[in-house]
Coordinates of C-alpha atoms and ligand atoms in Angstrom, one line a residue:
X1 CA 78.3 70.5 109.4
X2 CA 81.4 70.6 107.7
X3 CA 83.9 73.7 107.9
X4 CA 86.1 74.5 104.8
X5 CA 89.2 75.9 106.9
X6 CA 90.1 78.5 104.0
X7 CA 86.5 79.7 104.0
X8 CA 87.0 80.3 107.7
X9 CA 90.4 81.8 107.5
X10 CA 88.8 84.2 105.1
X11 CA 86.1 85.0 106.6
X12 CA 87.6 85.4 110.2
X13 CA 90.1 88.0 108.5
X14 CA 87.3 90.2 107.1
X15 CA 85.9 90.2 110.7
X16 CA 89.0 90.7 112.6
X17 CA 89.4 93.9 109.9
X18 CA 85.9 94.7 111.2
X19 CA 85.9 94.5 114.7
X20 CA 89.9 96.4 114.2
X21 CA 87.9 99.0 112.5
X22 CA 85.0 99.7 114.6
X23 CA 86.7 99.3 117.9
X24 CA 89.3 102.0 116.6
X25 CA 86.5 104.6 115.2
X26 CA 86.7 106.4 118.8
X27 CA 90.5 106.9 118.3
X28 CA 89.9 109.4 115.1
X29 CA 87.3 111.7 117.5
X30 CA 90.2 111.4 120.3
X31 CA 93.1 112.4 118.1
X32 CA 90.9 115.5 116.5
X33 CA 89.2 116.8 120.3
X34 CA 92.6 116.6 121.6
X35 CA 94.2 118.5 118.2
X36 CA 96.4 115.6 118.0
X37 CA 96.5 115.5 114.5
X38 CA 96.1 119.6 114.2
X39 CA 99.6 119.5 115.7
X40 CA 101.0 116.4 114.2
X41 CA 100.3 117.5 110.8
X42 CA 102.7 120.7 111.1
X43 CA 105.7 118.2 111.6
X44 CA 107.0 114.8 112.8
X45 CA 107.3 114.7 116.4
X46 CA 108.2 111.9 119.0
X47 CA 105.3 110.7 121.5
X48 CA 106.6 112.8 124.3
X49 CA 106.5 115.9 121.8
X50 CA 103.3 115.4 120.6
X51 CA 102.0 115.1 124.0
X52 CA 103.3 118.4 125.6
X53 CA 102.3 120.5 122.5
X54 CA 98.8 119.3 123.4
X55 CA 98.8 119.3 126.9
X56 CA 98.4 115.5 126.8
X57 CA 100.0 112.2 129.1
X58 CA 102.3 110.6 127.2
X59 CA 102.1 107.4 128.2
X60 CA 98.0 107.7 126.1
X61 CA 99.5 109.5 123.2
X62 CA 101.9 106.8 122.5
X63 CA 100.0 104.3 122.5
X64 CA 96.9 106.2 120.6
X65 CA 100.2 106.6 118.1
X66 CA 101.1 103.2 117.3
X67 CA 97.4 101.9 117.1
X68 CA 97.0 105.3 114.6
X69 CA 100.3 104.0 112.6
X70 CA 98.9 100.2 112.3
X71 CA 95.7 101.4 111.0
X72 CA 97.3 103.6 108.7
X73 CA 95.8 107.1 110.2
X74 CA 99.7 108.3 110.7
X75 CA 103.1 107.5 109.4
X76 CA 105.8 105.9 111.6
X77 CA 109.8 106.8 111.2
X78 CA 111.0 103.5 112.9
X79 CA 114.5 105.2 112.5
X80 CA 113.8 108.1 114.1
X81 CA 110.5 106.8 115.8
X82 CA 108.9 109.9 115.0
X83 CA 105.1 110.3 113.8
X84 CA 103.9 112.1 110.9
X85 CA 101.0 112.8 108.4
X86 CA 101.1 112.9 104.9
X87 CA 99.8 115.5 103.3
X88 CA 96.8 113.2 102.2
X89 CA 96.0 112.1 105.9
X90 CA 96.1 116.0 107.0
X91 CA 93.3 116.5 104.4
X92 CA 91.2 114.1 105.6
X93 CA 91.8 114.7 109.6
X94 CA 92.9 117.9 110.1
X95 CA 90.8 120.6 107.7
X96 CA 87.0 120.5 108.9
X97 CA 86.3 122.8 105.5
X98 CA 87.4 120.6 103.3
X99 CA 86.0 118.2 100.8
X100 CA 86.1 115.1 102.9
X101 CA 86.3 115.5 107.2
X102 CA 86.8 111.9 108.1
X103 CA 86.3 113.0 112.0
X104 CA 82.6 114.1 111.6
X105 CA 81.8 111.0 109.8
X106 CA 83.5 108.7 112.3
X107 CA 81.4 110.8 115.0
X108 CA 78.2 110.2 112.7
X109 CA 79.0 106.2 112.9
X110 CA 79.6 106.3 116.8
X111 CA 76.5 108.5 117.2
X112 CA 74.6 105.9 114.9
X113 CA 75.9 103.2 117.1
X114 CA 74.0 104.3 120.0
X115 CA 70.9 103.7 118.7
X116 CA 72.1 99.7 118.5
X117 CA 69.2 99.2 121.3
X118 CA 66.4 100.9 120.0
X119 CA 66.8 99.4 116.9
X120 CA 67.0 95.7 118.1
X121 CA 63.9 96.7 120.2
X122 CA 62.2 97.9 117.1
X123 CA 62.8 94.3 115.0
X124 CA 60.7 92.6 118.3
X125 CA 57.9 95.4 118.2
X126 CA 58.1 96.4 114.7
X127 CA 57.8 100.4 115.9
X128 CA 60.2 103.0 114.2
X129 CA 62.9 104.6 115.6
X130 CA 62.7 107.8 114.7
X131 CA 65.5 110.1 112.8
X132 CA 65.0 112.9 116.3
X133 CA 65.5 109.4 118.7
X134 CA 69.5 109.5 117.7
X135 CA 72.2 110.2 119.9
X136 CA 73.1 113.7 119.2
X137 CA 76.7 112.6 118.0
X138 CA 74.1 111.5 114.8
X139 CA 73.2 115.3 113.8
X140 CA 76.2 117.1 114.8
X141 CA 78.3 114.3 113.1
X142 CA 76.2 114.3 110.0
X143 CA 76.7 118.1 110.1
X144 CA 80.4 118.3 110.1
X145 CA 80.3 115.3 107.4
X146 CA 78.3 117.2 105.3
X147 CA 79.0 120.7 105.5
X148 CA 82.0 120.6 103.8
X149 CA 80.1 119.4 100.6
X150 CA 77.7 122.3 100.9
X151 CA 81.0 124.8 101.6
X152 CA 82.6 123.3 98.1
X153 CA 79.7 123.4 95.9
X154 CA 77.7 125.8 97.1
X155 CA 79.3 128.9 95.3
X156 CA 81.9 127.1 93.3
X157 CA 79.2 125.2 91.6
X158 CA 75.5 125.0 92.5
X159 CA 74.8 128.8 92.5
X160 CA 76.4 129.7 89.3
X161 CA 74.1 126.6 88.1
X162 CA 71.7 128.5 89.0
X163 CA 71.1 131.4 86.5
X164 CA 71.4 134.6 87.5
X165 CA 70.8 133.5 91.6
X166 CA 74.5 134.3 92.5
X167 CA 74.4 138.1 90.7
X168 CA 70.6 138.4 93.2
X169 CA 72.5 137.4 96.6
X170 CA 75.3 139.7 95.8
X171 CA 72.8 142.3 95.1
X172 CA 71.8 141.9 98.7
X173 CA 69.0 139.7 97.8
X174 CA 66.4 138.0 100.9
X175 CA 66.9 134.8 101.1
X176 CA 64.3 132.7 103.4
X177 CA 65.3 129.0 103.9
X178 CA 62.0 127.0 104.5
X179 CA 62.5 124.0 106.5
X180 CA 66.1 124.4 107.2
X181 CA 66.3 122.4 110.3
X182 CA 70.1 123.3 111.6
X183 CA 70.2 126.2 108.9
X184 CA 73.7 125.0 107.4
X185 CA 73.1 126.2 103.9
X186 CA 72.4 129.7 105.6
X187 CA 75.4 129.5 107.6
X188 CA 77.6 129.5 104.6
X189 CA 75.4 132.1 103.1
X190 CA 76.6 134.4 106.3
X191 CA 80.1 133.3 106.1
X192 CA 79.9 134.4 102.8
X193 CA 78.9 138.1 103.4
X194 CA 75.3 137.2 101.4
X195 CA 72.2 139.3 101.9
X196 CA 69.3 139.6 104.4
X197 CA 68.4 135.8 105.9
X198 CA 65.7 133.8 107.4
X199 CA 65.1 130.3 108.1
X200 CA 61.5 128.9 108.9
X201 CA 60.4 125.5 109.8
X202 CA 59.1 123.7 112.8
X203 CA 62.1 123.4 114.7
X204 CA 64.9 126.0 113.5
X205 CA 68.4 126.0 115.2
X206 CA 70.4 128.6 113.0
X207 CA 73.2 130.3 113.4
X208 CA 73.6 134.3 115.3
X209 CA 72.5 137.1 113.2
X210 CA 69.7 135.0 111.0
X211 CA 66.3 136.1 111.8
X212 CA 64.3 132.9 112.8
X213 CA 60.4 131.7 112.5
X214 CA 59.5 128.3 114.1
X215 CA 56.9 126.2 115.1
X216 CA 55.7 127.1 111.2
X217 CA 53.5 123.6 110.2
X218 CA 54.5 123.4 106.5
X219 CA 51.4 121.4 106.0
X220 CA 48.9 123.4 107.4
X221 CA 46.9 125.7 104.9
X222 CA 47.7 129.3 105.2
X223 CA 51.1 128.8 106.9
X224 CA 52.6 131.7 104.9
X225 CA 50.5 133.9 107.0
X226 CA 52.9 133.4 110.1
X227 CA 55.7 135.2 108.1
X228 CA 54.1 138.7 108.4
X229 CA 53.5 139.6 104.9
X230 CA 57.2 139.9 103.9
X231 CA 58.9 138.5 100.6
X232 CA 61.3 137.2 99.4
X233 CA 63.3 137.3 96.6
X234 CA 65.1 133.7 97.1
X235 CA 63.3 130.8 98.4
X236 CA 65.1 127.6 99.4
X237 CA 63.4 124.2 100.1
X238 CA 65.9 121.9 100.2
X239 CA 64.7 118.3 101.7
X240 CA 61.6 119.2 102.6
X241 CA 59.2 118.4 100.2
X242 CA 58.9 115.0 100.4
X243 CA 58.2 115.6 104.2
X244 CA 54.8 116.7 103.5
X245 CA 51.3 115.5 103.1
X246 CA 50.2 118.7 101.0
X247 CA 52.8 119.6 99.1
X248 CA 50.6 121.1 96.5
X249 CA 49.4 123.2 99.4
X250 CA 52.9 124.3 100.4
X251 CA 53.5 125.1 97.0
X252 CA 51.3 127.9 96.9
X253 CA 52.1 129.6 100.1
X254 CA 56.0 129.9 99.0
X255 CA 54.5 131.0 95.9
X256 CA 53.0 133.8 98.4
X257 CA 56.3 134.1 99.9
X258 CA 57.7 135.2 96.8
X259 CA 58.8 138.8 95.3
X260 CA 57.5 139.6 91.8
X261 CA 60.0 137.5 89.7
X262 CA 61.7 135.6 92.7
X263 CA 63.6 132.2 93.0
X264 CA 62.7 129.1 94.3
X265 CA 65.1 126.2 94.8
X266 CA 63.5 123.2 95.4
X267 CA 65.1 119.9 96.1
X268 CA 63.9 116.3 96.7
X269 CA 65.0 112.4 96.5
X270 CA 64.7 111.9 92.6
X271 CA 62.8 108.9 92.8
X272 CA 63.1 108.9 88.9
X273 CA 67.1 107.6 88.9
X274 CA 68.0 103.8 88.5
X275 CA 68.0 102.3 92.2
X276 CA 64.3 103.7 92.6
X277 CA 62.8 102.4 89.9
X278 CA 64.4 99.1 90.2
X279 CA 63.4 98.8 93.5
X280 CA 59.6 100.0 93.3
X281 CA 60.0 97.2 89.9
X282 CA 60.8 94.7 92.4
X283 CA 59.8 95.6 95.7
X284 CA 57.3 97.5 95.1
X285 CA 59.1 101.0 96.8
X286 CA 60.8 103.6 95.9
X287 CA 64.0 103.8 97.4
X288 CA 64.2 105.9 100.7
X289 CA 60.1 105.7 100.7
X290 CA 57.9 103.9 103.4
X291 CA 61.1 101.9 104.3
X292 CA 61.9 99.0 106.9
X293 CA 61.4 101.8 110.0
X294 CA 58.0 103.0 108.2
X295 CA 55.6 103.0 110.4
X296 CA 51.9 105.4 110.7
X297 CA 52.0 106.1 114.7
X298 CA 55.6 108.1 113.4
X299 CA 56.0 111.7 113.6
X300 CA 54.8 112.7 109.8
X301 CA 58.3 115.1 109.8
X302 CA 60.7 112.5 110.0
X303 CA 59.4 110.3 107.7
X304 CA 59.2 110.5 103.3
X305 CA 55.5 110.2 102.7
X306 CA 55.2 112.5 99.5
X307 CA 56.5 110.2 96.5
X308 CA 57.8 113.4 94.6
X309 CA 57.1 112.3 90.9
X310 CA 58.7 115.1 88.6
X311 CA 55.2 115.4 86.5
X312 CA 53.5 115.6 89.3
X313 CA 56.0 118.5 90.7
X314 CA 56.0 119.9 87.6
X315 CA 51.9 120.4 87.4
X316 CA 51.8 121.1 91.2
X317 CA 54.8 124.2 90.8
X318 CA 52.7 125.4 87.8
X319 CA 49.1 125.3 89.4
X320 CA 51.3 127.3 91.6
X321 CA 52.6 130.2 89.5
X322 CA 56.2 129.0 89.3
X323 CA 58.0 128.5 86.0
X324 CA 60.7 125.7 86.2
X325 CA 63.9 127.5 85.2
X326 CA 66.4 124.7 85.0
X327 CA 66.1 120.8 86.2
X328 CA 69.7 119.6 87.6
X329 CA 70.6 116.6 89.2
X330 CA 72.8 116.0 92.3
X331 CA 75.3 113.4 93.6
X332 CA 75.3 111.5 90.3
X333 CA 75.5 112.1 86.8
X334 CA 71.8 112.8 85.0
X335 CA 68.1 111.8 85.7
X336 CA 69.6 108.2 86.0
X337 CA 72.2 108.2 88.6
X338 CA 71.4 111.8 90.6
X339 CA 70.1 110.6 94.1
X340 CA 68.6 114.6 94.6
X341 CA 66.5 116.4 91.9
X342 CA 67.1 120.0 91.9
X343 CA 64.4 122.3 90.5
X344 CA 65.0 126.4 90.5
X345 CA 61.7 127.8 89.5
X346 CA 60.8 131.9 89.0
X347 CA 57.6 133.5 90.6
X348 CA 55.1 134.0 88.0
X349 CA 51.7 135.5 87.6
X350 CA 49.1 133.0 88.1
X351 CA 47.6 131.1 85.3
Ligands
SAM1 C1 65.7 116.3 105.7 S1 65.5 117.7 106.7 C2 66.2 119.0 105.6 C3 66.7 120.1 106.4 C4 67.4 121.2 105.5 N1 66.6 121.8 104.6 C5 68.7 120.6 104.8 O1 68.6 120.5 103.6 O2 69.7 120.3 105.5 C6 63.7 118.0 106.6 C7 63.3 119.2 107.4 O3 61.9 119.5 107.1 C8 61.3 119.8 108.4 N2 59.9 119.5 108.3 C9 59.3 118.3 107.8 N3 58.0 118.4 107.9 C10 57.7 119.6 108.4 C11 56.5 120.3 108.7 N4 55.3 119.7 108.5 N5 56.5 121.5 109.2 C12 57.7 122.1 109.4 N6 58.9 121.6 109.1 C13 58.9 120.3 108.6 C14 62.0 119.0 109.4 O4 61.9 119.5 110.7 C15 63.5 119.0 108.9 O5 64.1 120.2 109.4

């Protein structure tokens, strides 16, 4: 076999970037659970500085300093030889509400790595490896990624989409989150002095002060019965949908969660945009549904099983005695290129 050298040159660069990359990913956690770069960003300092503001050995700060400066995560003064951020790289590192927190996705990706074992094991067997089987670097990373997303748009722009939702929570309006898993959207809800809160779902970790209901099947028939009779005048389902094997079914008991005229926000993969139709044209899936790690002996709650089909939603939420309100789509622009179909329906009497 013949080697074109140039080929090889190029190729062993992009893996030499690679390997730089991934073997430095444990730096960024280092820098922000030490507050390296919370105290480098207020101003340049020398190694030694750095290191007795954060109660740190020099001799590991300056070198977790220079291998910072050659990837680019910090600025280096080689006339002074003092560190620094730019304002841009403080965004990133240093703020954990705002729109991008490079540090929890870096702890996602090392969580995620974790995994490397069960997942080669899974190619031999052909088993899943289930979204709960992560290392738990995967959820709290994921959280921290994410929740600054939530933080931005949640006020600034998904509830003002939203009708007249925002002028109801202000009101004091009770707000049950169904399925909420680690009840971020509730936590920002708190933070942001909103009405009376709940989250409900199978397992439910949410944060102090939210009244809780778990170990609630959102498949089983009747489940609505475990809340005690009370309603609510904002439902939110964000993610869950596709989760179940009777949605229909879970339809109706939010529907008999609901106060007379009260909101439901529903979200779900839109299997309608671009990438999922191209991919059930050609592979015969939608994308994100019955995947590589699909597999029947899997817990039904980690896995997508309900294709949601916006007709089908649509006659399901209306057998139900919802009216759709407003369609929206999320992370990219229209039916086409939104990856998250966001439905906010109002309680209505019963056809
Ligand atoms: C993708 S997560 C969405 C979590 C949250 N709503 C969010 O948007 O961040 C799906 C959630 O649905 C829950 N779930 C799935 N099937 C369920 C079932 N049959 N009964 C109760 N909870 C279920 C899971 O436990 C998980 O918390």
């Amino acid at each position: 076999m013949e080697i074109d050298q140039d080929k090889l040159m190029d190729f062993l660069h992009k893996f030499v970037g690679d390997l730089g990359a991934t073997m430095a990913a444990g730096n960024v956690l280092v820098g922000e659970r030490l507050g390296l770069y919370r105290v480098l960003a207020e101003q340049p300092m020398l190694p030694h500085e750095l290191a007795e503001r954060t109660g740190t050995a020099t001799r590991y700060v300056d070198e977790w300093l220079r291998g910072q400066a050659a990837g680019g995560y910090v600025e280096y003064d080689p006339q002074t030889g003092a560190y620094s951020l730019t304002p841009e790289q403080a965004f990133a590192l240093t703020d954990p509400d705002g729109a991008v927190y490079a540090p929890g996705a870096f702890e996602l990706a090392l969580g995620a790595l974790q995994s490397e074992q069960k997942v080669t094991h899974a190619f031999r067997t052909g088993a899943g490896v289930g979204w709960h089987e992560h290392d738990e670097g995967v959820f709290s990373g994921c959280e921290r990624f994410f929740r600054p997303g939530y933080a931005a748009n949640l006020v600034a722009n998904w509830l003002p989409a939203l009708d007249d939702a925002e002028a109801k929570l202000r009101a004091g309006a009770n707000v049950a989150d169904i399925g909420c898993g680690e009840g971020e959207l509730l936590g920002r809800l708190v933070e942001l002095g909103f009405g009376e809160l709940m989250g409900v779902g199978w397992t439910v970790d949410v944060p102090v002060g939210i009244s809780k209901m778990e170990e609630v099947d959102l498949s089983q028939h009747g489940w609505a019965d475990q809340i005690g009779g009370q309603k609510f005048d904002v439902l939110v389902a964000t993610e869950v949908l596709e989760h179940l094997v009777n949605p229909y079914e879970f339809l109706i008991q939010l529907r008999r969660l609901a106060a007379p005229g009260g909101r439901l926000i529903l979200t779900f993969p839109n299997v309608h945009n671009w990438r999922s139709i191209v991919g059930y044209a050609v592979g015969g899936r939608f994308s994100g549904f019955f995947g590589p790690n699909w597999n029947n002996n899997h817990p039904l709650y980690d896995q997508h099983i309900f294709v949601p089909n916006h007709h089908l939603v649509r006659y399901f939420l209306r057998l139900a005695g919802f009216e759709i309100v407003s369609i929206d789509f999320l992370y990219g622009r229209g039916k086409l290129f939104g990856t998250t179909a966001m439905f906010d329906c109002r309680a209505i009497e019963k056809p």
